[in-house]
């Protein structure tokens, strides 16, 4: 098949059955969003936000796009900017994986680094403040505002959800990570309508406030926020599972070593959440969305020295948590068990 441009290769990502990181009698299917050309689920949301802005005139030919991003939205914007001829300015912080920054620079995006954190030691708010400042300085510039833009969840409600259904027409549970809340909210809105009785599990970092829990901080990248994003509809999430850094990172390492699936930390956390759900719901058929590929974490969470530097070595490697049998067993009793969240639909 010949594509007219790289953007038309977005979507159509594969679904793979886990063979060893699973519970006998239960099926865990993982949809690999890292197969998108920008390497993550964000290609879909960003394309949707940019197309809408083009249609309603908020983004004009040759215009400038400015966004705050820790990596994957930036990659998607750099990709779309390169193809569609936009100037792209990405406001990042020192935690952004170096290789992601190299990627966006290679595609012609400009980077502004915010290196002063707020009182809670985080960069998201200072990054957004810098975006707002740049918007006033650059006439006609456009801010997708991924945290609040309804075209972010809409991409998943209108496209990703139907892709899941075409590969897996019937299943019991959706487990996926929460950052802006875009993909879990969009997917859940369609999937709960199409599959009555579907249970949804939102997986976030323990210490994140995205689903309304107290903010205490965390180290995993991709998921989590210090506030509740506008794109998240908590009523569509039945259970919230807050996964620790060591549980999420150990699972991403085990996925690589045991299944040959190289995905990021948020995907590891989501699979850990799925394993726990499998323990408590024997026989369930579970779909997990793996938000990105693991290529940018190679020198980081896949590297023992990096893990040691973050104070997680004993919990990940010392405790043998990357061993598939130990990991599956550890998921029986997670550090922080899931809690009920959604009120709109009652499922178990
Ligand atoms: C690696 C990764 N995981 C999870 C998420 C969360 O996805 P969402 O923003 O749709 O909630 C993101 C979002 O940037 C991400 O990049």
Tab-separated table of C-alpha atoms and ligand atoms in Angstrom:
chain	number	residue	atom	x	y	z
A	1	UNK	CA	0.000	0.000	0.000
A	2	UNK	CA	1.344	3.440	-0.956
A	3	UNK	CA	0.597	6.313	1.437
A	4	UNK	CA	0.456	9.876	0.165
A	5	UNK	CA	2.272	11.158	3.220
A	6	UNK	CA	3.585	9.832	6.518
A	7	UNK	CA	0.574	11.163	8.438
A	8	UNK	CA	-1.740	8.725	6.695
A	9	UNK	CA	0.199	5.884	8.349
A	10	UNK	CA	-1.139	6.983	11.766
A	11	UNK	CA	-3.389	4.330	13.330
A	12	UNK	CA	-3.901	0.678	12.485
A	13	UNK	CA	-1.603	-0.340	15.342
A	14	UNK	CA	-1.270	-4.047	16.204
A	15	UNK	CA	-2.815	-5.908	19.126
A	16	UNK	CA	-0.634	-8.619	20.675
A	17	UNK	CA	-1.542	-11.328	23.209
A	18	UNK	CA	0.722	-11.580	26.260
A	19	UNK	CA	2.014	-15.126	26.704
A	20	UNK	CA	3.897	-15.143	30.027
A	21	UNK	CA	2.933	-11.898	31.715
A	22	UNK	CA	-0.579	-13.142	32.248
A	23	UNK	CA	-2.729	-15.300	34.524
A	24	UNK	CA	-3.829	-18.726	33.255
A	25	UNK	CA	-7.391	-18.590	31.971
A	26	UNK	CA	-7.207	-14.825	31.444
A	27	UNK	CA	-6.390	-13.068	28.203
A	28	UNK	CA	-4.383	-9.835	28.202
A	29	UNK	CA	-4.199	-8.130	24.794
A	30	UNK	CA	-1.929	-5.140	24.352
A	31	UNK	CA	-2.465	-2.529	21.630
A	32	UNK	CA	0.913	-1.146	20.637
A	33	UNK	CA	0.560	2.567	19.942
A	34	UNK	CA	4.313	2.807	19.567
A	35	UNK	CA	3.755	1.582	15.991
A	36	UNK	CA	2.452	5.029	15.028
A	37	UNK	CA	5.007	6.997	12.974
A	38	UNK	CA	5.745	9.368	15.873
A	39	UNK	CA	6.084	6.401	18.232
A	40	UNK	CA	3.051	7.053	20.433
A	41	UNK	CA	-0.700	7.384	20.835
A	42	UNK	CA	-0.250	11.158	20.712
A	43	UNK	CA	-0.005	11.140	16.900
A	44	UNK	CA	-3.762	10.533	16.784
A	45	UNK	CA	-4.743	13.229	19.310
A	46	UNK	CA	-2.408	15.842	17.839
A	47	UNK	CA	-3.560	15.198	14.265
A	48	UNK	CA	-7.160	15.621	15.422
A	49	UNK	CA	-6.392	18.900	17.262
A	50	UNK	CA	-4.419	20.323	14.326
A	51	UNK	CA	-7.026	19.336	11.720
A	52	UNK	CA	-9.749	21.092	13.735
A	53	UNK	CA	-7.610	24.212	14.141
A	54	UNK	CA	-6.964	24.244	10.380
A	55	UNK	CA	-10.690	23.885	9.681
A	56	UNK	CA	-11.804	26.635	12.051
A	57	UNK	CA	-9.011	28.997	10.983
A	58	UNK	CA	-7.184	29.129	14.313
A	59	UNK	CA	-4.135	27.716	12.518
A	60	UNK	CA	-3.281	29.288	9.175
A	61	UNK	CA	-0.860	28.060	6.485
A	62	UNK	CA	2.730	28.647	7.589
A	63	UNK	CA	1.571	29.399	11.143
A	64	UNK	CA	3.292	28.628	14.435
A	65	UNK	CA	2.240	25.918	16.889
A	66	UNK	CA	3.367	26.249	20.512
A	67	UNK	CA	2.827	23.518	23.119
A	68	UNK	CA	4.035	22.364	26.516
A	69	UNK	CA	5.117	18.730	26.313
A	70	UNK	CA	7.262	16.168	28.060
A	71	UNK	CA	7.924	14.394	24.797
A	72	UNK	CA	5.319	12.477	22.831
A	73	UNK	CA	3.051	15.387	21.942
A	74	UNK	CA	6.167	17.192	20.857
A	75	UNK	CA	7.154	14.314	18.598
A	76	UNK	CA	3.696	14.256	17.037
A	77	UNK	CA	3.683	18.040	16.559
A	78	UNK	CA	7.164	17.990	15.035
A	79	UNK	CA	6.010	15.300	12.609
A	80	UNK	CA	2.822	17.097	11.584
A	81	UNK	CA	4.599	20.455	11.480
A	82	UNK	CA	7.232	19.041	9.125
A	83	UNK	CA	4.641	17.546	6.770
A	84	UNK	CA	2.192	20.462	6.827
A	85	UNK	CA	4.725	23.309	6.893
A	86	UNK	CA	4.246	24.802	10.375
A	87	UNK	CA	6.822	26.288	12.717
A	88	UNK	CA	6.689	24.222	15.920
A	89	UNK	CA	7.939	25.527	19.277
A	90	UNK	CA	7.986	23.000	22.120
A	91	UNK	CA	8.279	24.070	25.734
A	92	UNK	CA	9.969	21.255	27.651
A	93	UNK	CA	11.736	20.725	30.978
A	94	UNK	CA	14.941	18.988	32.044
A	95	UNK	CA	13.114	15.641	32.563
A	96	UNK	CA	12.326	15.198	28.866
A	97	UNK	CA	14.297	12.195	27.563
A	98	UNK	CA	17.260	13.522	25.594
A	99	UNK	CA	16.581	11.267	22.597
A	100	UNK	CA	13.046	12.665	22.276
A	101	UNK	CA	14.509	16.150	22.032
A	102	UNK	CA	16.981	14.961	19.388
A	103	UNK	CA	14.056	13.477	17.455
A	104	UNK	CA	12.002	16.688	17.406
A	105	UNK	CA	15.035	18.787	16.506
A	106	UNK	CA	15.757	16.431	13.604
A	107	UNK	CA	12.241	17.114	12.314
A	108	UNK	CA	12.808	20.859	12.513
A	109	UNK	CA	11.013	21.775	15.757
A	110	UNK	CA	12.418	24.450	18.084
A	111	UNK	CA	12.865	23.755	21.790
A	112	UNK	CA	12.463	26.115	24.716
A	113	UNK	CA	13.618	24.610	28.029
A	114	UNK	CA	11.977	25.750	31.264
A	115	UNK	CA	14.419	24.863	34.016
A	116	UNK	CA	12.747	26.452	37.017
A	117	UNK	CA	10.202	24.213	38.749
A	118	UNK	CA	7.270	25.466	40.831
A	119	UNK	CA	6.977	25.143	44.637
A	120	UNK	CA	6.052	21.454	44.361
A	121	UNK	CA	9.171	20.738	42.295
A	122	UNK	CA	7.223	20.312	39.045
A	123	UNK	CA	7.519	21.917	35.676
A	124	UNK	CA	4.077	21.600	34.080
A	125	UNK	CA	2.712	24.912	35.374
A	126	UNK	CA	5.886	26.920	34.623
A	127	UNK	CA	5.898	25.337	31.132
A	128	UNK	CA	2.328	26.450	30.480
A	129	UNK	CA	3.144	29.956	31.744
A	130	UNK	CA	5.972	30.087	29.193
A	131	UNK	CA	3.623	28.871	26.422
A	132	UNK	CA	1.201	31.691	27.266
A	133	UNK	CA	4.025	34.219	27.152
A	134	UNK	CA	5.195	32.949	23.735
A	135	UNK	CA	1.621	33.117	22.407
A	136	UNK	CA	1.523	36.838	23.183
A	137	UNK	CA	4.922	37.361	21.535
A	138	UNK	CA	4.264	35.456	18.276
A	139	UNK	CA	1.291	36.826	16.306
A	140	UNK	CA	-1.197	34.246	15.022
A	141	UNK	CA	0.383	31.407	16.963
A	142	UNK	CA	-1.769	28.432	17.995
A	143	UNK	CA	-1.738	26.484	21.267
A	144	UNK	CA	-3.361	23.021	20.965
A	145	UNK	CA	-3.760	22.898	24.806
A	146	UNK	CA	-3.686	19.095	24.986
A	147	UNK	CA	-4.961	19.061	28.590
A	148	UNK	CA	-8.294	20.699	27.773
A	149	UNK	CA	-8.857	20.378	24.006
A	150	UNK	CA	-11.960	18.194	23.286
A	151	UNK	CA	-10.403	17.109	19.973
A	152	UNK	CA	-7.903	15.100	22.038
A	153	UNK	CA	-10.478	12.609	23.473
A	154	UNK	CA	-12.556	12.910	20.288
A	155	UNK	CA	-9.759	11.318	18.224
A	156	UNK	CA	-10.010	8.217	20.395
A	157	UNK	CA	-13.800	8.173	20.634
A	158	UNK	CA	-14.177	8.406	16.849
A	159	UNK	CA	-11.158	6.407	15.634
A	160	UNK	CA	-9.078	4.466	18.130
A	161	UNK	CA	-12.114	2.892	19.823
A	162	UNK	CA	-13.450	1.495	16.528
A	163	UNK	CA	-10.000	0.182	15.666
A	164	UNK	CA	-9.949	-1.684	18.991
A	165	UNK	CA	-13.426	-3.076	18.278
A	166	UNK	CA	-12.496	-4.239	14.818
A	167	UNK	CA	-9.621	-6.321	16.245
A	168	UNK	CA	-11.289	-7.317	19.525
A	169	UNK	CA	-15.078	-7.218	19.014
A	170	UNK	CA	-15.807	-8.466	22.543
A	171	UNK	CA	-13.870	-7.976	25.776
A	172	UNK	CA	-14.547	-7.288	29.459
A	173	UNK	CA	-12.047	-4.694	30.574
A	174	UNK	CA	-10.056	-1.766	29.217
A	175	UNK	CA	-6.928	-0.868	31.179
A	176	UNK	CA	-4.928	2.177	30.213
A	177	UNK	CA	-2.843	5.028	31.569
A	178	UNK	CA	-3.957	8.556	32.382
A	179	UNK	CA	-2.113	11.777	31.561
A	180	UNK	CA	-4.341	14.372	29.926
A	181	UNK	CA	-7.125	11.774	30.226
A	182	UNK	CA	-7.646	12.087	26.477
A	183	UNK	CA	-7.348	8.507	25.386
A	184	UNK	CA	-9.055	6.797	28.332
A	185	UNK	CA	-12.004	9.227	28.212
A	186	UNK	CA	-12.409	9.054	24.440
A	187	UNK	CA	-12.028	5.282	24.280
A	188	UNK	CA	-14.324	4.691	27.253
A	189	UNK	CA	-17.111	6.908	25.925
A	190	UNK	CA	-17.399	4.824	22.742
A	191	UNK	CA	-16.490	1.418	24.162
A	192	UNK	CA	-18.920	1.648	27.095
A	193	UNK	CA	-21.696	2.385	24.616
A	194	UNK	CA	-20.691	-0.406	22.222
A	195	UNK	CA	-19.878	-2.990	24.912
A	196	UNK	CA	-22.371	-2.552	27.760
A	197	UNK	CA	-20.871	-3.884	30.986
A	198	UNK	CA	-17.300	-3.009	29.979
A	199	UNK	CA	-15.133	-2.178	32.995
A	200	UNK	CA	-12.522	0.552	32.632
A	201	UNK	CA	-9.415	0.827	34.780
A	202	UNK	CA	-7.479	4.103	34.756
A	203	UNK	CA	-3.846	3.564	35.673
A	204	UNK	CA	-1.838	6.471	36.974
A	205	UNK	CA	1.348	6.951	38.964
A	206	UNK	CA	0.993	6.764	42.736
A	207	UNK	CA	1.511	10.397	43.696
A	208	UNK	CA	-0.311	11.902	40.686
A	209	UNK	CA	-3.393	14.093	41.125
A	210	UNK	CA	-4.821	13.531	37.614
A	211	UNK	CA	-7.715	11.386	38.892
A	212	UNK	CA	-8.310	13.535	41.963
A	213	UNK	CA	-5.921	11.954	44.465
A	214	UNK	CA	-3.433	13.961	46.560
A	215	UNK	CA	-0.336	14.986	44.688
A	216	UNK	CA	2.923	13.696	46.193
A	217	UNK	CA	5.153	13.242	43.106
A	218	UNK	CA	6.425	10.277	41.068
A	219	UNK	CA	9.185	9.460	38.604
A	220	UNK	CA	7.516	7.658	35.684
A	221	UNK	CA	7.060	9.667	32.500
A	222	UNK	CA	4.037	9.917	30.204
A	223	UNK	CA	1.269	9.423	32.733
A	224	UNK	CA	0.364	11.639	35.700
A	225	UNK	CA	-0.269	15.303	36.404
A	226	UNK	CA	-0.265	17.562	39.459
A	227	UNK	CA	-3.870	18.618	38.674
A	228	UNK	CA	-7.039	17.151	37.130
A	229	UNK	CA	-7.034	17.732	33.349
A	230	UNK	CA	-10.098	19.009	31.517
A	231	UNK	CA	-9.941	16.111	29.025
A	232	UNK	CA	-10.479	13.524	31.785
A	233	UNK	CA	-14.026	12.381	32.512
A	234	UNK	CA	-13.699	10.479	35.830
A	235	UNK	CA	-17.282	9.204	35.482
A	236	UNK	CA	-16.097	7.009	32.601
A	237	UNK	CA	-13.421	5.318	34.724
A	238	UNK	CA	-14.666	2.546	37.002
A	239	UNK	CA	-11.465	1.818	38.911
A	240	UNK	CA	-8.402	3.955	39.530
A	241	UNK	CA	-5.197	2.026	40.056
A	242	UNK	CA	-2.244	4.091	41.245
A	243	UNK	CA	0.909	2.159	40.363
A	244	UNK	CA	4.287	2.836	42.008
A	245	UNK	CA	7.393	3.760	40.031
A	246	UNK	CA	9.038	0.412	40.794
A	247	UNK	CA	5.953	-1.599	39.767
A	248	UNK	CA	5.603	0.279	36.455
A	249	UNK	CA	9.301	0.287	35.561
A	250	UNK	CA	9.794	-3.385	36.524
A	251	UNK	CA	6.832	-4.335	34.323
A	252	UNK	CA	8.190	-2.459	31.300
A	253	UNK	CA	11.530	-4.257	31.744
A	254	UNK	CA	9.776	-7.632	32.122
A	255	UNK	CA	7.690	-6.951	28.986
A	256	UNK	CA	10.894	-6.385	27.011
A	257	UNK	CA	12.733	-9.406	28.424
A	258	UNK	CA	9.838	-11.847	28.461
A	259	UNK	CA	7.577	-10.838	25.597
A	260	UNK	CA	10.019	-8.925	23.372
A	261	UNK	CA	7.720	-5.898	23.654
A	262	UNK	CA	9.697	-2.693	24.194
A	263	UNK	CA	7.318	-0.067	25.563
A	264	UNK	CA	7.527	2.922	27.890
A	265	UNK	CA	6.961	3.239	31.621
A	266	UNK	CA	3.273	4.133	31.384
A	267	UNK	CA	2.649	0.962	29.373
A	268	UNK	CA	4.475	-1.028	32.038
A	269	UNK	CA	2.231	0.539	34.671
A	270	UNK	CA	-0.879	-0.270	32.615
A	271	UNK	CA	0.141	-3.922	32.203
A	272	UNK	CA	0.808	-4.120	35.962
A	273	UNK	CA	-2.731	-2.803	36.497
A	274	UNK	CA	-4.058	-5.393	34.031
A	275	UNK	CA	-2.243	-8.194	35.876
A	276	UNK	CA	-3.844	-7.139	39.131
A	277	UNK	CA	-7.260	-6.968	37.481
A	278	UNK	CA	-6.676	-10.448	36.085
A	279	UNK	CA	-5.985	-11.771	39.599
A	280	UNK	CA	-9.230	-10.329	40.901
A	281	UNK	CA	-11.349	-11.150	37.807
A	282	UNK	CA	-10.357	-14.675	36.712
A	283	UNK	CA	-11.219	-15.432	33.106
A	284	UNK	CA	-11.421	-11.775	32.067
A	285	UNK	CA	-10.495	-10.670	28.548
A	286	UNK	CA	-8.527	-7.457	29.015
A	287	UNK	CA	-7.358	-4.897	26.453
A	288	UNK	CA	-4.414	-2.727	27.493
A	289	UNK	CA	-3.331	0.330	25.532
A	290	UNK	CA	0.463	0.720	25.448
A	291	UNK	CA	0.869	4.447	24.843
A	292	UNK	CA	4.391	4.567	23.412
A	293	UNK	CA	7.413	2.540	22.393
A	294	UNK	CA	10.388	2.108	24.698
A	295	UNK	CA	13.121	3.376	22.430
A	296	UNK	CA	13.530	6.697	24.252
A	297	UNK	CA	13.869	5.039	27.656
A	298	UNK	CA	16.795	2.790	26.690
A	299	UNK	CA	19.417	4.889	28.476
A	300	UNK	CA	16.979	5.548	31.304
A	301	UNK	CA	14.448	3.168	32.864
A	302	UNK	CA	15.924	0.213	30.926
A	303	UNK	CA	19.367	1.108	32.293
A	304	UNK	CA	20.260	-0.248	35.752
A	305	UNK	CA	22.466	2.747	36.599
A	306	UNK	CA	19.673	5.178	35.790
A	307	UNK	CA	17.265	3.147	37.934
A	308	UNK	CA	19.843	3.132	40.750
A	309	UNK	CA	20.274	6.883	40.433
A	310	UNK	CA	16.527	7.276	41.007
A	311	UNK	CA	16.688	5.196	44.194
A	312	UNK	CA	14.621	2.387	42.647
A	313	UNK	CA	17.265	-0.301	42.103
A	314	UNK	CA	16.519	-2.367	45.215
A	315	UNK	CA	12.755	-2.345	44.595
A	316	UNK	CA	13.070	-3.204	40.877
A	317	UNK	CA	16.126	-5.480	40.580
A	318	UNK	CA	17.055	-6.303	44.192
A	319	UNK	CA	13.571	-7.674	44.817
A	320	UNK	CA	13.672	-9.631	41.551
A	321	UNK	CA	10.563	-7.840	40.291
A	322	UNK	CA	11.633	-8.086	36.646
A	323	UNK	CA	11.294	-11.876	36.872
A	324	UNK	CA	7.944	-12.651	35.194
A	325	UNK	CA	6.720	-15.111	37.829
A	326	UNK	CA	7.592	-12.757	40.713
A	327	UNK	CA	6.054	-9.815	38.913
A	328	UNK	CA	2.790	-11.625	38.207
A	329	UNK	CA	2.667	-12.680	41.868
A	330	UNK	CA	3.473	-9.145	43.067
A	331	UNK	CA	0.523	-7.843	41.048
A	332	UNK	CA	-1.767	-9.944	43.252
A	333	UNK	CA	-1.057	-7.532	46.109
A	334	UNK	CA	-0.134	-4.166	44.583
A	335	UNK	CA	1.303	-1.413	46.773
A	336	UNK	CA	-1.830	0.658	46.276
A	337	UNK	CA	-4.928	-1.410	45.389
A	338	UNK	CA	-7.432	0.080	42.911
A	339	UNK	CA	-10.308	2.184	44.190
A	340	UNK	CA	-13.795	2.732	42.727
A	341	UNK	CA	-14.102	5.932	40.744
A	342	UNK	CA	-16.798	6.062	38.048
A	343	UNK	CA	-20.339	6.769	39.041
A	344	UNK	CA	-22.129	6.902	35.703
A	345	UNK	CA	-21.951	3.190	34.914
A	346	UNK	CA	-21.972	0.443	37.517
A	347	UNK	CA	-19.659	-2.486	36.781
A	348	UNK	CA	-17.707	-4.788	39.056
B	1	LIG	C1	3.882	7.620	27.199
B	1	LIG	C2	2.540	8.159	27.555
B	1	LIG	N1	1.738	7.414	28.320
B	1	LIG	C3	0.526	7.847	28.688
B	1	LIG	C4	0.064	9.087	28.315
B	1	LIG	C5	-1.290	9.526	28.761
B	1	LIG	O1	-2.168	9.666	27.673
B	1	LIG	P1	-3.353	10.714	27.739
B	1	LIG	O2	-2.731	12.077	27.686
B	1	LIG	O3	-4.207	10.413	26.555
B	1	LIG	O4	-4.057	10.510	29.049
B	1	LIG	C6	0.881	9.902	27.535
B	1	LIG	C7	0.472	11.240	27.178
B	1	LIG	O5	1.270	12.073	26.810
B	1	LIG	C8	2.145	9.425	27.137
B	1	LIG	O6	2.970	10.164	26.375
